[in-house]
PDB file of C-alpha atoms in Angstrom:
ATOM      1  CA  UNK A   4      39.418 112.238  56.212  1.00 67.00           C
ATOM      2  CA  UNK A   5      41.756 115.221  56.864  1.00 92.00           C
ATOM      3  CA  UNK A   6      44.557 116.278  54.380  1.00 97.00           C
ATOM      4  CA  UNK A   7      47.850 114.599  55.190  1.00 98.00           C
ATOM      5  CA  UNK A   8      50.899 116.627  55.496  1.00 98.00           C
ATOM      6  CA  UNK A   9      54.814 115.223  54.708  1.00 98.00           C
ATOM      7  CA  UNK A  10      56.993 116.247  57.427  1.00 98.00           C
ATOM      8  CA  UNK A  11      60.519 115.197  57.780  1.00 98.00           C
ATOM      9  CA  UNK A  12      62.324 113.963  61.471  1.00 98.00           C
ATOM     10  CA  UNK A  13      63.922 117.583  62.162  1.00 98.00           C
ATOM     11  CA  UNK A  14      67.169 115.746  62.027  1.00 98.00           C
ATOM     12  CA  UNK A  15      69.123 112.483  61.614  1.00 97.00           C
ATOM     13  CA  UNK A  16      71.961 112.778  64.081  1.00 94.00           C
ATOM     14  CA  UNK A  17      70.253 114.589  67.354  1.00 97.00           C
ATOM     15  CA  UNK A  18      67.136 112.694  68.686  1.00 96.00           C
ATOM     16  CA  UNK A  19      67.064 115.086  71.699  1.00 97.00           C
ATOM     17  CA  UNK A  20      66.477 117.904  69.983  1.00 97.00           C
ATOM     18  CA  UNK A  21      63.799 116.288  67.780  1.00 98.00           C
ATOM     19  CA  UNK A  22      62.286 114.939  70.950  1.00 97.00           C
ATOM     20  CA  UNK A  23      61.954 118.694  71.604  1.00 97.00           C
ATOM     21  CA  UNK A  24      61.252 120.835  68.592  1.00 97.00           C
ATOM     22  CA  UNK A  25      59.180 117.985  66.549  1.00 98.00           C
ATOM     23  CA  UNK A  26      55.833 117.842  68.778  1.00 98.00           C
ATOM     24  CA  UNK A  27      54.622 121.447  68.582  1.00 98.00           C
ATOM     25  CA  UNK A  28      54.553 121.453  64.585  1.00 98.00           C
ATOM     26  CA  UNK A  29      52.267 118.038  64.840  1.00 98.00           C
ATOM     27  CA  UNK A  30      50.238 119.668  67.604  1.00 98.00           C
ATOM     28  CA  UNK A  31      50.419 122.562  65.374  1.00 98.00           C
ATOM     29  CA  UNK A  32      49.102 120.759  62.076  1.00 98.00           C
ATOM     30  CA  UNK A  33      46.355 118.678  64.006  1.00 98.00           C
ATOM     31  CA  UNK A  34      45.031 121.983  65.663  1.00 98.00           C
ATOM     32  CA  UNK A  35      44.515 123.383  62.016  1.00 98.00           C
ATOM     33  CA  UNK A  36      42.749 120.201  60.861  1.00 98.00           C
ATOM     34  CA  UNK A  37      45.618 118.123  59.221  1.00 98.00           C
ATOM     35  CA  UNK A  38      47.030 114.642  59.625  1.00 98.00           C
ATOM     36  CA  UNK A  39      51.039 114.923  60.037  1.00 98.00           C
ATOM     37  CA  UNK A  40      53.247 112.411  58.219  1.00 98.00           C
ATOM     38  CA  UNK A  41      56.652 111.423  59.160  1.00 98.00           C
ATOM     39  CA  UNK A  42      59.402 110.801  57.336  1.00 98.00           C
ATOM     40  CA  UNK A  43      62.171 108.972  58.407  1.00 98.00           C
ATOM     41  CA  UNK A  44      65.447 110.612  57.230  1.00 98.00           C
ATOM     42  CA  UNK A  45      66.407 106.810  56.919  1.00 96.00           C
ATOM     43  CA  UNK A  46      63.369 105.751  54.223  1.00 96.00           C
ATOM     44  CA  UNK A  47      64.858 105.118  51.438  1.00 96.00           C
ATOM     45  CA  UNK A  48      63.962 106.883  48.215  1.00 97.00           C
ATOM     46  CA  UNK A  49      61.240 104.613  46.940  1.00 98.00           C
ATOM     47  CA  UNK A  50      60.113 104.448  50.062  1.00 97.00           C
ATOM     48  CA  UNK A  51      59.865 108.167  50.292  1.00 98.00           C
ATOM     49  CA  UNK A  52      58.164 108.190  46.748  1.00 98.00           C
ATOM     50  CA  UNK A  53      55.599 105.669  48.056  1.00 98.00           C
ATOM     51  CA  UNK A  54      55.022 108.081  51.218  1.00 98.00           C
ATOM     52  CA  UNK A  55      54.597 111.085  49.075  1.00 98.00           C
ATOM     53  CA  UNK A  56      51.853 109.833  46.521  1.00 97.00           C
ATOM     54  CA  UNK A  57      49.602 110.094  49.655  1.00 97.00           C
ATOM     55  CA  UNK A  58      49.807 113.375  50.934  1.00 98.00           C
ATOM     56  CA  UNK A  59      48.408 116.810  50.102  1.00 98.00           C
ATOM     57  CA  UNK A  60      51.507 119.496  51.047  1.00 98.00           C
ATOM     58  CA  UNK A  61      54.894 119.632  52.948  1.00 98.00           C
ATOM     59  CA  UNK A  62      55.930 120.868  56.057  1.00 99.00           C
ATOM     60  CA  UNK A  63      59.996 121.740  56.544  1.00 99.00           C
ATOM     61  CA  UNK A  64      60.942 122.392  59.669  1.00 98.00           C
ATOM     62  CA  UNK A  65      63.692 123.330  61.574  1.00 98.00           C
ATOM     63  CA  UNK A  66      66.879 122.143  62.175  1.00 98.00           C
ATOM     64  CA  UNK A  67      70.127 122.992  64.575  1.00 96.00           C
ATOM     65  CA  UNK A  68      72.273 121.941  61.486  1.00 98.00           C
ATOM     66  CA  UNK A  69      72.871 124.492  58.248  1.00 98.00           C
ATOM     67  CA  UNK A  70      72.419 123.867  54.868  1.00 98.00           C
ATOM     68  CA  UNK A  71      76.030 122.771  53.338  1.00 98.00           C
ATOM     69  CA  UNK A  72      76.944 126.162  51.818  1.00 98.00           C
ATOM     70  CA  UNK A  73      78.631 124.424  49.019  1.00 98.00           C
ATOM     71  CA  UNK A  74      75.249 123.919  47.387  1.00 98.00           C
ATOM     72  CA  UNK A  75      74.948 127.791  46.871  1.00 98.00           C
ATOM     73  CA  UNK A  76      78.331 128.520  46.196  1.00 98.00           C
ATOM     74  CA  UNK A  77      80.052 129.456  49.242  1.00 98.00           C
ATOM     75  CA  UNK A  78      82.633 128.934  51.373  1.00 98.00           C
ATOM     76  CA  UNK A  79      82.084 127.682  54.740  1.00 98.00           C
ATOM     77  CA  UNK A  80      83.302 130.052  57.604  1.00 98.00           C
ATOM     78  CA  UNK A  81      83.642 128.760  61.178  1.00 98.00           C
ATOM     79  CA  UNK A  82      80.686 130.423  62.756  1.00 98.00           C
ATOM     80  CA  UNK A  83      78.603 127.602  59.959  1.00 98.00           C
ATOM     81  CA  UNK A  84      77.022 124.913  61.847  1.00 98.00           C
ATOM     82  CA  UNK A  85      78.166 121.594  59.919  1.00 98.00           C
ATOM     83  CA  UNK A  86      75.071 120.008  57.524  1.00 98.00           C
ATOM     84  CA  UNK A  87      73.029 117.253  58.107  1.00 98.00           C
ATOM     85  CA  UNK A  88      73.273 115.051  54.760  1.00 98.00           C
ATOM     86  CA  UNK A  89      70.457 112.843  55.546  1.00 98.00           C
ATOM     87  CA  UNK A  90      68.006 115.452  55.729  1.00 98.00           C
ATOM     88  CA  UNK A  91      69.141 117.114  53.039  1.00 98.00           C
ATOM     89  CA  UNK A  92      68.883 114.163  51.055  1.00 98.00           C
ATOM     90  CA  UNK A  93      64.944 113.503  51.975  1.00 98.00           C
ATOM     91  CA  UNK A  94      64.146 117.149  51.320  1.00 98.00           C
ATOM     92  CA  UNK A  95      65.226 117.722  48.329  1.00 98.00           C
ATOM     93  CA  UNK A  96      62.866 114.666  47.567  1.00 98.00           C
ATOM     94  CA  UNK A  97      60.277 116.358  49.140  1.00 98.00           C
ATOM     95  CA  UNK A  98      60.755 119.730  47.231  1.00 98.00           C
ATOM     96  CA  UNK A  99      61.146 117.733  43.843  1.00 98.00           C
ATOM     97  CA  UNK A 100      58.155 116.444  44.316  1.00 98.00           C
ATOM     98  CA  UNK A 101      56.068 119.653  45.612  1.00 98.00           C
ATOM     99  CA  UNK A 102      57.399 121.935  42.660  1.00 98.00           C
ATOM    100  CA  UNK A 103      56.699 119.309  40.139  1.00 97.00           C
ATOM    101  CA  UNK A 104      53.009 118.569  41.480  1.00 97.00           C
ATOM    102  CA  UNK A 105      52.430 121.978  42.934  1.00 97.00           C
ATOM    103  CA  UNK A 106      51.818 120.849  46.245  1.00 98.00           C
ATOM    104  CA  UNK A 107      51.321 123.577  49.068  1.00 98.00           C
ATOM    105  CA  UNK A 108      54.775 123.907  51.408  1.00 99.00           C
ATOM    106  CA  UNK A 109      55.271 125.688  55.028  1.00 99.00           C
ATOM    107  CA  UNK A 110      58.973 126.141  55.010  1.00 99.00           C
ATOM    108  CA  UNK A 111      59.752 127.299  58.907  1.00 98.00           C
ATOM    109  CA  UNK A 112      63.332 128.324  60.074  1.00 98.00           C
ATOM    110  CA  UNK A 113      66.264 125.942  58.532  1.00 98.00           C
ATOM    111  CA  UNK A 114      62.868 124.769  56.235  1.00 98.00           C
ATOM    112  CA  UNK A 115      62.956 128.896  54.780  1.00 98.00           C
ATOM    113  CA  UNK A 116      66.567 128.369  54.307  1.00 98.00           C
ATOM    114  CA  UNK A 117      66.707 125.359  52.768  1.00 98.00           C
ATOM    115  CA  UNK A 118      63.468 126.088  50.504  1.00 98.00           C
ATOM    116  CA  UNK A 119      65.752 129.186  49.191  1.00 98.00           C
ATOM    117  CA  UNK A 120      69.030 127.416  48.477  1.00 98.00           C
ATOM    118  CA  UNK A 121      66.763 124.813  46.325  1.00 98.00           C
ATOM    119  CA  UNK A 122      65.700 127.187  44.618  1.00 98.00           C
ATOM    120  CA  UNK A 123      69.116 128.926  44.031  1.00 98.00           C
ATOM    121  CA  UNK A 124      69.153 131.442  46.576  1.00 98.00           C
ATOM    122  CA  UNK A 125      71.891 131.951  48.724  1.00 98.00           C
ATOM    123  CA  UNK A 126      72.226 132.645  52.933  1.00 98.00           C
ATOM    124  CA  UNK A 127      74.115 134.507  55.400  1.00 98.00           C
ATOM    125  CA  UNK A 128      75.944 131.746  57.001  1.00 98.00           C
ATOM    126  CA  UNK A 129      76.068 132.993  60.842  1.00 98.00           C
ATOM    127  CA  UNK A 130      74.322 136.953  61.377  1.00 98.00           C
ATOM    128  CA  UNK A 131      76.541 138.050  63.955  1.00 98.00           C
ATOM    129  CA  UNK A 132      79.610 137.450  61.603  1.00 98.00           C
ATOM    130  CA  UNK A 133      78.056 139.605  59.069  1.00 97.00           C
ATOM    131  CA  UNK A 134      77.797 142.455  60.919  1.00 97.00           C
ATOM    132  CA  UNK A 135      73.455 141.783  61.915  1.00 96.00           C
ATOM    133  CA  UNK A 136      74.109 142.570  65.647  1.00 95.00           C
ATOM    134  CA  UNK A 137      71.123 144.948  66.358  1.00 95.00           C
ATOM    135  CA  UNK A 138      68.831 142.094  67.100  1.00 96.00           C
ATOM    136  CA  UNK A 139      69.116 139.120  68.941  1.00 96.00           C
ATOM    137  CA  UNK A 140      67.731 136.245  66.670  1.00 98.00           C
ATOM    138  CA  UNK A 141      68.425 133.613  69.078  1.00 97.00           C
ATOM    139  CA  UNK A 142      67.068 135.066  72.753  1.00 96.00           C
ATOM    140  CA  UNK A 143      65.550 131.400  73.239  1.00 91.00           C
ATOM    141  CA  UNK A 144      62.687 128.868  72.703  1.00 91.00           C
ATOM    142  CA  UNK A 145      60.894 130.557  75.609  1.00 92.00           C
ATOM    143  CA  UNK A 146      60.704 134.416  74.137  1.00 96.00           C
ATOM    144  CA  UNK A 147      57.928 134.259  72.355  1.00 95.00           C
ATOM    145  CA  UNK A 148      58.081 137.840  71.203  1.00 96.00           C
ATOM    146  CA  UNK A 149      61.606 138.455  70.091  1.00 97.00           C
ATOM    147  CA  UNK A 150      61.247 141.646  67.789  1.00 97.00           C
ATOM    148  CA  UNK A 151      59.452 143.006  65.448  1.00 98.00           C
ATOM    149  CA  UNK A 152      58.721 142.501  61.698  1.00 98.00           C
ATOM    150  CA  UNK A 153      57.492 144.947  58.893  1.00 98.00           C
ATOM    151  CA  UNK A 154      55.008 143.214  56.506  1.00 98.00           C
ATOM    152  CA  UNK A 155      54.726 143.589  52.750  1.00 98.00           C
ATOM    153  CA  UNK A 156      51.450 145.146  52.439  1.00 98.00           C
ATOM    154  CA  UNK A 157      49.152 143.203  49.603  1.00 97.00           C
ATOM    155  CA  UNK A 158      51.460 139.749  50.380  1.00 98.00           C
ATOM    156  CA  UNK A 159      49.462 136.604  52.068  1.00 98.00           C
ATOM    157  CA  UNK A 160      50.949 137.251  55.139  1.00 98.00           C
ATOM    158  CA  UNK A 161      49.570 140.752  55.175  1.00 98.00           C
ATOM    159  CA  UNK A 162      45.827 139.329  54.791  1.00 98.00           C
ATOM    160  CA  UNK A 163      46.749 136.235  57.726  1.00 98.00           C
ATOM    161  CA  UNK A 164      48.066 139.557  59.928  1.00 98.00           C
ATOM    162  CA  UNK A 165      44.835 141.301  58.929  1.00 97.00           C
ATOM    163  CA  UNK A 166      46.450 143.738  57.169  1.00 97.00           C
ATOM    164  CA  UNK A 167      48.531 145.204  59.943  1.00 97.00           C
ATOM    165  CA  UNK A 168      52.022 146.596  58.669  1.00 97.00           C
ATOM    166  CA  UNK A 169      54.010 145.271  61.258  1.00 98.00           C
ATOM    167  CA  UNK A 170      53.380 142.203  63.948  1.00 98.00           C
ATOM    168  CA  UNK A 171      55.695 140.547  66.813  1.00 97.00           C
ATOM    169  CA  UNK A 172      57.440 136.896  66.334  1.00 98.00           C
ATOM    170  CA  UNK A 173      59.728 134.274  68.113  1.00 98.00           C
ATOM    171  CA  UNK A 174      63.159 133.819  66.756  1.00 97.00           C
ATOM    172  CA  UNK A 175      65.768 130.982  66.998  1.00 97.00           C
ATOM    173  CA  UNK A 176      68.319 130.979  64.511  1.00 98.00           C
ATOM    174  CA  UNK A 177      71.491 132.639  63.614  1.00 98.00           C
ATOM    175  CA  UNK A 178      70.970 132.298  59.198  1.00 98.00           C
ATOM    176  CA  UNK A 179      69.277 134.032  57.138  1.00 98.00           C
ATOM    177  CA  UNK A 180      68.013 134.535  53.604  1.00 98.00           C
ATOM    178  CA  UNK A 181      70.921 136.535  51.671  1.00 98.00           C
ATOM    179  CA  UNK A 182      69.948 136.682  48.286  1.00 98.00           C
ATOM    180  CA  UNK A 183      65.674 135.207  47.753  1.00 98.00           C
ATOM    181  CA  UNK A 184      65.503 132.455  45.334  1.00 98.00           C
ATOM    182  CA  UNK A 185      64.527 131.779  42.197  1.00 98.00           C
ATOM    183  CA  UNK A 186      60.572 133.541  42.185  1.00 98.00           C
ATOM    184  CA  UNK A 187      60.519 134.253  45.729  1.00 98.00           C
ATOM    185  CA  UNK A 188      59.303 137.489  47.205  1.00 98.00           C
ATOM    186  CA  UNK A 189      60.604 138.911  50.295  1.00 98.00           C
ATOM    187  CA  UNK A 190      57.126 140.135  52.332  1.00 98.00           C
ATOM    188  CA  UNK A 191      58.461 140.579  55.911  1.00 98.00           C
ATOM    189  CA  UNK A 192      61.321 141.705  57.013  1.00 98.00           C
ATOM    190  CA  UNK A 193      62.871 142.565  61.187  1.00 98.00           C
ATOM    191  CA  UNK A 194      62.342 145.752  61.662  1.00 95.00           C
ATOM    192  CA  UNK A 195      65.586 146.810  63.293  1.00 95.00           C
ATOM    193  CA  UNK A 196      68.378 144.903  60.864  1.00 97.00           C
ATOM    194  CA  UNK A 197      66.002 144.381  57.779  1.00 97.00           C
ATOM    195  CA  UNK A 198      67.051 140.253  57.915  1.00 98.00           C
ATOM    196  CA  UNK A 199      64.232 138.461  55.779  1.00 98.00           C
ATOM    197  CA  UNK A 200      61.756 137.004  57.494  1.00 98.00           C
ATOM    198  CA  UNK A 201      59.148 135.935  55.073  1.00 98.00           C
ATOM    199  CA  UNK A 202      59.007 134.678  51.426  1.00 99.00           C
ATOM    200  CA  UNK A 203      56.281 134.038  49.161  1.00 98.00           C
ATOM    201  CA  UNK A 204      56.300 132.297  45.964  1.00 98.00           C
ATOM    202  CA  UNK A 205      55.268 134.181  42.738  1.00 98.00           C
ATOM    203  CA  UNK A 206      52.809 131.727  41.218  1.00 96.00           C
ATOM    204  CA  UNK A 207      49.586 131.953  40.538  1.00 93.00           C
ATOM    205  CA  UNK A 208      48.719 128.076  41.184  1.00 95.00           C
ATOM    206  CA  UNK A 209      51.125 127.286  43.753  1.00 98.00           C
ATOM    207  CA  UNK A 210      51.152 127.749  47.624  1.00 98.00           C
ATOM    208  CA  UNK A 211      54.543 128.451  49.020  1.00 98.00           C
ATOM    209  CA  UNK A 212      55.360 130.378  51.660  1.00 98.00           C
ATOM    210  CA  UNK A 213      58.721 130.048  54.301  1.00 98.00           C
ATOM    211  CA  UNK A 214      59.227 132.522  57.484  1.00 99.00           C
ATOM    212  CA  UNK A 215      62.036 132.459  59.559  1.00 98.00           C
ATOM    213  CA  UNK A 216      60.454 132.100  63.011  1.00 98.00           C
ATOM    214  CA  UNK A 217      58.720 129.752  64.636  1.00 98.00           C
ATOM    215  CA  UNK A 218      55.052 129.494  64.048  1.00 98.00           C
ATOM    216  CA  UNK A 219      54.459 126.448  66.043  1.00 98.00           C
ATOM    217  CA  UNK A 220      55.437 127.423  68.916  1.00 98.00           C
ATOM    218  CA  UNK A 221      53.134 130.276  69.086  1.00 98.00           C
ATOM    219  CA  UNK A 222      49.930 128.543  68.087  1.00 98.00           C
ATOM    220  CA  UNK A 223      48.470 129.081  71.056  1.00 97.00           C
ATOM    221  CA  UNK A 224      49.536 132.422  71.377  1.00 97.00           C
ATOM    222  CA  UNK A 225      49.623 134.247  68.734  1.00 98.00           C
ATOM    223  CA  UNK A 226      46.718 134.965  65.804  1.00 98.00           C
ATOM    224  CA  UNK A 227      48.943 135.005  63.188  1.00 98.00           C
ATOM    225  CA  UNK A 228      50.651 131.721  63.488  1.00 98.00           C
ATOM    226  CA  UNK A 229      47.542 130.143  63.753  1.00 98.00           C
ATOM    227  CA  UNK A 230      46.447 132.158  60.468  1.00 98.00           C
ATOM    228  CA  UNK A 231      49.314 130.439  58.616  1.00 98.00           C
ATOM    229  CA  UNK A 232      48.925 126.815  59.365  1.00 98.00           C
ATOM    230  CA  UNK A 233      45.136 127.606  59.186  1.00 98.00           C
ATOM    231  CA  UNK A 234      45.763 128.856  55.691  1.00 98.00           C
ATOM    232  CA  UNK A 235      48.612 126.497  54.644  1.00 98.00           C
ATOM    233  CA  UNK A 236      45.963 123.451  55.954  1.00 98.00           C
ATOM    234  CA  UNK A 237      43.149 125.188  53.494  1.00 98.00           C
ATOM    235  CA  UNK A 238      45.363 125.439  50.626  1.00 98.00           C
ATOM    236  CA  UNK A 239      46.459 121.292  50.987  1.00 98.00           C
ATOM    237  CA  UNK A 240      42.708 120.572  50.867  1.00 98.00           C
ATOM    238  CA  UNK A 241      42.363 122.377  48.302  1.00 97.00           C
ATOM    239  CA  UNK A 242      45.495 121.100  46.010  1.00 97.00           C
ATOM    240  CA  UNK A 243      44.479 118.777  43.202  1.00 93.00           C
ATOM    241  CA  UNK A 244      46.707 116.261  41.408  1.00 84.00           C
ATOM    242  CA  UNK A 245      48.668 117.601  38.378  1.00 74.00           C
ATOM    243  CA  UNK A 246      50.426 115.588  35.692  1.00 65.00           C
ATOM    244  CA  UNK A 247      53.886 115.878  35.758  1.00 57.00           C
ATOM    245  CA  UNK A 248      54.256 117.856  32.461  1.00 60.00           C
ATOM    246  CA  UNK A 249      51.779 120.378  33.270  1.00 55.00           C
ATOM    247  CA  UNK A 250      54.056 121.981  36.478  1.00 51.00           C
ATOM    248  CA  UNK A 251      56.348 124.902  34.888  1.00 47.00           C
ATOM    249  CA  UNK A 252      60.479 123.759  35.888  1.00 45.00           C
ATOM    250  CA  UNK A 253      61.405 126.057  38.684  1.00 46.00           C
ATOM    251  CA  UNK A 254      64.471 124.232  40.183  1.00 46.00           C
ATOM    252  CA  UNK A 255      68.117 124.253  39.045  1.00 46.00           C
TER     253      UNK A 255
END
């Protein structure tokens, strides 16, 4: 039986764009050997609970919507997409109950962002308000090589990218990371504008990693996107139960 992976409906309020963005990261998961799991953003939480007890890691995935910047402190400004409460709501169930178990997570795009805000981190609400206009983070869904990143030599996604320094990735997204949460470490970065691209948690028994591009979409395509879900899948099989009192707090 293959590990089962928790991934939420992309979002509650545009079933277009879920028709589109949610079938590469289940084509994506199966490729690497994993059973997907939906989650309605309309389970309740029980229901959600009940859903959780049976699977082996989470998967956050993207969004069109931004995290409410209330919940790290800020201000919205116009260029801020508006939130998307329901999903917010079933992920933070999600993250509650990976940190408290210590179950692996794959945090892609809005997933990175809202990974980092849970963890008290805060984001750049829109890049080309804050002055990140070297690079265009948003060329398309159909640039597959957008720009360059530099990679943290010694991180995990050094080893996936076989040690290279620096390696080639999609991009769709106008956030960012501004200030890495609690225990994560920045270990890619674009080249160009420096944005953060990839975070790692800091723990020796738990698998966490988010990037801010678009791994699924470049299964096929590219090595090191198959590298991640390949080692994200590996980790999930891996992950054994926990009690409850044994994982170390790491949210607010």
């Amino acid at each position: 039986m293959s590990v089962r992976i928790a991934i939420p409906v992309p979002t509650s309020i545009d079933t277009d764009y879920n028709t589109r963005a949610l079938p590469p990261y289940l084509q994506a998961l199966q490729s690497a050997g994993a059973t997907p799991i939906l989650i309605s953003l309309e389970d309740k939480p029980a229901d959600v609970a009940r859903i959780l007890s049976k699977v082996q890691g989470v998967l956050l995935p993207g969004s069109k919507f931004d995290v409410d910047p209330q919940k790290y402190g800020a201000e919205k400004i116009p260029a801020c997409n508006p939130a998307d409460p329901a999903r917010e709501a079933v992920e933070e169930l999600l993250l509650q109950d990976a940190f408290n178990l210590h179950k692996p997570i794959l945090a892609i795009c809005y997933g990175i962002q809202s990974l980092n805000v849970w963890l008290n981190g805060a984001l750049i609400q829109d890049l080309p308000t804050a002055g990140k206009t070297q690079i265009d983070h948003a060329p398309g869904r159909a640039i597959l090589e957008a720009h360059s990143i530099r990679i943290t030599p010694g991180s995990l996604i050094s080893r996936l990218a076989g040690g290279a320094a620096e390696d080639q990735v999609n991009s769709s997204h106008h956030q960012a990371l501004l200030v890495p949460g609690n225990n994560l470490r920045v270990t890619a970065i674009s080249l160009i504008d420096e944005v953060i691209e990839a975070v790692e948690l800091e723990s020796p028994d738990h698998w966490a990693v988010g990037v801010q591009w678009h791994p699924e979409r470049t299964y096929t395509t590219s090595a090191l996107s198959r590298a991640l879900f390949s080692a994200f899948v590996h980790a999930a099989e891996a992950w054994k139960p926990r009690a409850i009192h044994e994982s170390v707090a790491m949210t607010q």
